[in-house]
PDB file of C-alpha atoms in Angstrom:
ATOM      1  CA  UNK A 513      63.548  84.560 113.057  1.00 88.00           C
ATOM      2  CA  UNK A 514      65.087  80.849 113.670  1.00 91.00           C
ATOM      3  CA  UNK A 515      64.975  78.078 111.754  1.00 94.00           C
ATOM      4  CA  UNK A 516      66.271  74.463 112.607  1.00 94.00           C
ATOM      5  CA  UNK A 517      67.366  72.501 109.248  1.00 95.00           C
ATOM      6  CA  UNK A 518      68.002  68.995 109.403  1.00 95.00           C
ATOM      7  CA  UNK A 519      70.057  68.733 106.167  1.00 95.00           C
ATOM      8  CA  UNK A 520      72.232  71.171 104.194  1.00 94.00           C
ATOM      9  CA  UNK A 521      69.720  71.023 101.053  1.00 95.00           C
ATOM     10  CA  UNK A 522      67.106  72.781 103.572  1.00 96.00           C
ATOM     11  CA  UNK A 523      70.192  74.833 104.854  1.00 96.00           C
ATOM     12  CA  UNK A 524      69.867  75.754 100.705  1.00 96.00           C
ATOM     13  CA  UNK A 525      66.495  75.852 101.040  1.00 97.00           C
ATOM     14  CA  UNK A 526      66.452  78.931 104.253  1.00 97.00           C
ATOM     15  CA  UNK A 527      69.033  80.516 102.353  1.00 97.00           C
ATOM     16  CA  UNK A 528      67.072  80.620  99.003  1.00 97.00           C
ATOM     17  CA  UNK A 529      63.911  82.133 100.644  1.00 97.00           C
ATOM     18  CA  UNK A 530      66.435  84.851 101.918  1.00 97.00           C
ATOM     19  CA  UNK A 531      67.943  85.141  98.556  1.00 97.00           C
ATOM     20  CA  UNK A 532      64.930  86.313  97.124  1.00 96.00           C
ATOM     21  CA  UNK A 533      64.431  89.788  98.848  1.00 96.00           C
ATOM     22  CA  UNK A 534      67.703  90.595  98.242  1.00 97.00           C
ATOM     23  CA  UNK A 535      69.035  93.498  95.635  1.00 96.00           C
ATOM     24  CA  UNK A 536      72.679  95.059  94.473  1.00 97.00           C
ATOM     25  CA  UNK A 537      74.005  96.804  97.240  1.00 96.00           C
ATOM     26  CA  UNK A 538      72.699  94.276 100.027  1.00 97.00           C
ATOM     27  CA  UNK A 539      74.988  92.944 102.664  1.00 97.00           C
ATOM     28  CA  UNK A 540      74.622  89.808 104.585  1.00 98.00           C
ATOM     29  CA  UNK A 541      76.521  88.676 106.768  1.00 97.00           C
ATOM     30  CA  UNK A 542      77.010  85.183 108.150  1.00 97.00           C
ATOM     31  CA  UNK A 543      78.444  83.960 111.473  1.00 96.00           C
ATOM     32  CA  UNK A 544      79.277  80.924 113.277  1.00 94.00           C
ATOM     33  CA  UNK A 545      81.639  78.286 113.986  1.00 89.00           C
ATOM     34  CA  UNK A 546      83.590  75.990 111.849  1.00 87.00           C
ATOM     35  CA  UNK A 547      81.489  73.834 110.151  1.00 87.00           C
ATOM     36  CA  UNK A 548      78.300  74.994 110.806  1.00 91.00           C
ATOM     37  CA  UNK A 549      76.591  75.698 107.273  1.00 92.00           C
ATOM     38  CA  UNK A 550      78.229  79.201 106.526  1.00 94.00           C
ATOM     39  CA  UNK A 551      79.466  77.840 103.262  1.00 93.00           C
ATOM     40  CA  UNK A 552      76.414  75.693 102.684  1.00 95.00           C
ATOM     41  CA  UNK A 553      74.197  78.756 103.345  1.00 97.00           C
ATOM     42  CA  UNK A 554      75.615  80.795 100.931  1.00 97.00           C
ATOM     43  CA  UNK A 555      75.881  78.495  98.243  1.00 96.00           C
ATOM     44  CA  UNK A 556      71.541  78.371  98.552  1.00 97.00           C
ATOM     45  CA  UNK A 557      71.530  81.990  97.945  1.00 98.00           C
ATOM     46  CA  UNK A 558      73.677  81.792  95.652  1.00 97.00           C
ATOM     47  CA  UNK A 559      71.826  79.114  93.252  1.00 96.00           C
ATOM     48  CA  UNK A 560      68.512  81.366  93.836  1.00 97.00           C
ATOM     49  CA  UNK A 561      70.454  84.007  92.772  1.00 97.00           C
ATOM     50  CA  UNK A 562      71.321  82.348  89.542  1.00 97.00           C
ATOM     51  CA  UNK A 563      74.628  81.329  90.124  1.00 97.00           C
ATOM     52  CA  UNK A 564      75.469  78.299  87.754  1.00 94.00           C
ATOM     53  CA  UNK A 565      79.307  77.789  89.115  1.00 91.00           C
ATOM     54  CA  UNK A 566      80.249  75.751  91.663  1.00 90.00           C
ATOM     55  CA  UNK A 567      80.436  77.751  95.263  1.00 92.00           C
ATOM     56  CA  UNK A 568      83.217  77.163  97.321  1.00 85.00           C
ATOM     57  CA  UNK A 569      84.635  78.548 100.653  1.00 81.00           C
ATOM     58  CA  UNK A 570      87.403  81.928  99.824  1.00 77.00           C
ATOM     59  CA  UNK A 571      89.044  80.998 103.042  1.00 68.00           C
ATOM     60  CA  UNK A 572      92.588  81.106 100.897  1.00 70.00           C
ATOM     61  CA  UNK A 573      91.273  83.948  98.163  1.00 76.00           C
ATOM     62  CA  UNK A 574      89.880  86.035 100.610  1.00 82.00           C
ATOM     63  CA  UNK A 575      86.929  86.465  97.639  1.00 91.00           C
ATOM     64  CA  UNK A 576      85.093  85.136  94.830  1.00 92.00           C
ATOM     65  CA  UNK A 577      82.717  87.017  92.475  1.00 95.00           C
ATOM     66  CA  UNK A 578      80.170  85.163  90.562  1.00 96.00           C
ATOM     67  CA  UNK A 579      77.754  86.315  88.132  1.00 94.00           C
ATOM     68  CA  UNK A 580      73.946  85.388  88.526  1.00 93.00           C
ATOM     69  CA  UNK A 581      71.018  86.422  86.627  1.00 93.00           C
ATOM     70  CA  UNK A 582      70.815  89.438  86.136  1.00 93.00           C
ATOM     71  CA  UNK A 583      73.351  90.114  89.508  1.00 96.00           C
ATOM     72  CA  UNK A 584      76.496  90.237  90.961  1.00 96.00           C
ATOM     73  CA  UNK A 585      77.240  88.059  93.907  1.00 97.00           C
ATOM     74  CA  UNK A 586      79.867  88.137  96.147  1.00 97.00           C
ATOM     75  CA  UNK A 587      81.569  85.913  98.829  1.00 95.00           C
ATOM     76  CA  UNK A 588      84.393  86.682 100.919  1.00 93.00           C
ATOM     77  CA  UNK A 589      85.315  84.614 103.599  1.00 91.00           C
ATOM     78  CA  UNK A 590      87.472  86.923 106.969  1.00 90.00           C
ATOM     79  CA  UNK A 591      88.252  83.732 108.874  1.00 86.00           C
ATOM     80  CA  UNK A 592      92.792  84.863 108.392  1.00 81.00           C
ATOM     81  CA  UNK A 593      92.026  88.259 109.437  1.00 80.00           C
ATOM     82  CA  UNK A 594      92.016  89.495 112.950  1.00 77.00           C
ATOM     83  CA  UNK A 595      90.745  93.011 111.977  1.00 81.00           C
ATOM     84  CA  UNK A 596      90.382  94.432 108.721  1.00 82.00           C
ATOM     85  CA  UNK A 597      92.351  97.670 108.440  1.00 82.00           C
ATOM     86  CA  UNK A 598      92.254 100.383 106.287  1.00 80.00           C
ATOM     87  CA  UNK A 599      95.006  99.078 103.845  1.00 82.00           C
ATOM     88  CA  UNK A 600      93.286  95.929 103.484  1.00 83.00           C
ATOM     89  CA  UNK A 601      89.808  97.127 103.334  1.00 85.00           C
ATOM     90  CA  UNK A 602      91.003  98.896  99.777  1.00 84.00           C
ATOM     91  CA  UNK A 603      91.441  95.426  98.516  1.00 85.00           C
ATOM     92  CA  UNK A 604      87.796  94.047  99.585  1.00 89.00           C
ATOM     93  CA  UNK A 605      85.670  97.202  98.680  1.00 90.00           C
ATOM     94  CA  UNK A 606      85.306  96.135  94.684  1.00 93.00           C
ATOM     95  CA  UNK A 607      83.860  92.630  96.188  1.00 94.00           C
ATOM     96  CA  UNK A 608      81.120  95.339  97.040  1.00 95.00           C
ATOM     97  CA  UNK A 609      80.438  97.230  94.517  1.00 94.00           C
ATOM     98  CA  UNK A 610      77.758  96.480  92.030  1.00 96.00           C
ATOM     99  CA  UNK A 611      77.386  93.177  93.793  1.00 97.00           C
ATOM    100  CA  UNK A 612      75.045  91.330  96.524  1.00 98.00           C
ATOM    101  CA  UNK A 613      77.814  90.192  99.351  1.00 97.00           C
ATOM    102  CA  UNK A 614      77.841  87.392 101.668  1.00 97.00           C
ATOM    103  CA  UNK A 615      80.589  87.693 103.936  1.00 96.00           C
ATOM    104  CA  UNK A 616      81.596  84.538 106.594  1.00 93.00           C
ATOM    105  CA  UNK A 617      83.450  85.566 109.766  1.00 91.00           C
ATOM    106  CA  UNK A 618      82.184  88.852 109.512  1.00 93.00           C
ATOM    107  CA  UNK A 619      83.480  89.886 112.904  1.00 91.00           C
ATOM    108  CA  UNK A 620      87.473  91.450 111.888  1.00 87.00           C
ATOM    109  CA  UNK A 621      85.646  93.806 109.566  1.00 87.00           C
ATOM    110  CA  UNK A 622      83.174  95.339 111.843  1.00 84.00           C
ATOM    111  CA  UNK A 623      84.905  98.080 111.893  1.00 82.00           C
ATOM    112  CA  UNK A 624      85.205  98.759 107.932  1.00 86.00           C
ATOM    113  CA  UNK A 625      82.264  96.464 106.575  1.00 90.00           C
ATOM    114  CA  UNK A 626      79.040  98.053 105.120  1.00 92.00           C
ATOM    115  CA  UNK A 627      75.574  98.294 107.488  1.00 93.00           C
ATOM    116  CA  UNK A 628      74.521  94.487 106.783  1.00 95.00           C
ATOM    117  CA  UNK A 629      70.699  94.465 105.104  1.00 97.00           C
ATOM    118  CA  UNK A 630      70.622  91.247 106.984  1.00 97.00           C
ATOM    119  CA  UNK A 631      72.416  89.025 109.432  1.00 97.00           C
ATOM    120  CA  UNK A 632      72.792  85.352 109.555  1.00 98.00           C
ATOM    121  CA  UNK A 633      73.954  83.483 112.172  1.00 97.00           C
ATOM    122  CA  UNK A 634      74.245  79.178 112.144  1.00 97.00           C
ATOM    123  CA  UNK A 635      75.103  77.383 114.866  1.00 95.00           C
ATOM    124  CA  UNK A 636      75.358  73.497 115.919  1.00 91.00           C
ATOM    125  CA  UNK A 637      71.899  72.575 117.308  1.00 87.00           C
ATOM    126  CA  UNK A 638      70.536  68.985 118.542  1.00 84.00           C
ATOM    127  CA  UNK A 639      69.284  67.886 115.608  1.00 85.00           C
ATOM    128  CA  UNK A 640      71.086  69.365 112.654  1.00 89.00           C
ATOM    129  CA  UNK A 641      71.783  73.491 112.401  1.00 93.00           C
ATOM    130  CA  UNK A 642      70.371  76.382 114.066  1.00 95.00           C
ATOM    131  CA  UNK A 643      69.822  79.717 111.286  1.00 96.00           C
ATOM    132  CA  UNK A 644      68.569  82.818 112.895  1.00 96.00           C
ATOM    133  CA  UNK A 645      68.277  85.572 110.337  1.00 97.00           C
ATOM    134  CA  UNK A 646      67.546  89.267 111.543  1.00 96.00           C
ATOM    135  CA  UNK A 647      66.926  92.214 109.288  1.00 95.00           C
ATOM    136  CA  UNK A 648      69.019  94.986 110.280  1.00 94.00           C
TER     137      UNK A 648
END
């Protein structure tokens, strides 16, 4: 389905809905260009999801693992990888484990990633953000 928002507290808002049939062991994924509401996005789930820290982009850490209620949550961000290889795929896995994971630029680790539960996709549209979200 596709949703325009016209702010990013109703980017929040999508996310939060989407937040809400998730469980441990769920993947979403969440694509599209710089700047258009992958961060925001997941930082809606993540509130929903209990999250009381602050939710920022892992463009330089790769990941971040914050603890909800009740859940794990995890963001990692692929944007400085071209393709995720084996080697480096050892060091993301734990982000996965016993965790709900977002993960922006989810297109190096096709190859390695998890099935996504659901995928997420934001783009720049006329008036304010395009977010199409398709169960897998």
């Amino acid at each position: 389905s596709e949703t325009t928002t016209r702010s990013p507290e109703e980017t929040e808002e999508v996310a939060a809905e989407l937040a809400r049939r998730l469980a441990t062991g769920d993947v979403v994924t969440v694509a599209g260009e710089l700047g258009s509401g992958k961060t925001t996005f997941v930082r809606g789930a993540c509130g929903a999801l209990g999250v009381r820290e602050r939710v920022t982009s892992p463009t330089y850490t790769i990941g971040h693992r914050y603890h909800g209620d009740g859940v794990e949550v995890s963001h990692l961000d692929l944007y400085r990888f071209q393709d995720v290889s084996p080697a480096e795929w050892g060091d993301l896995e734990p982000y996965f484990d016993g965790a709900i994971a977002f993960v922006e630029w989810p297109e190096a680790g096709e190859r390695v990633l998890p099935p996504p539960r659901f995928t997420v996709r934001l783009r720049h549209a006329y008036d304010g953000r395009a977010v199409e979200i398709e169960e897998c």
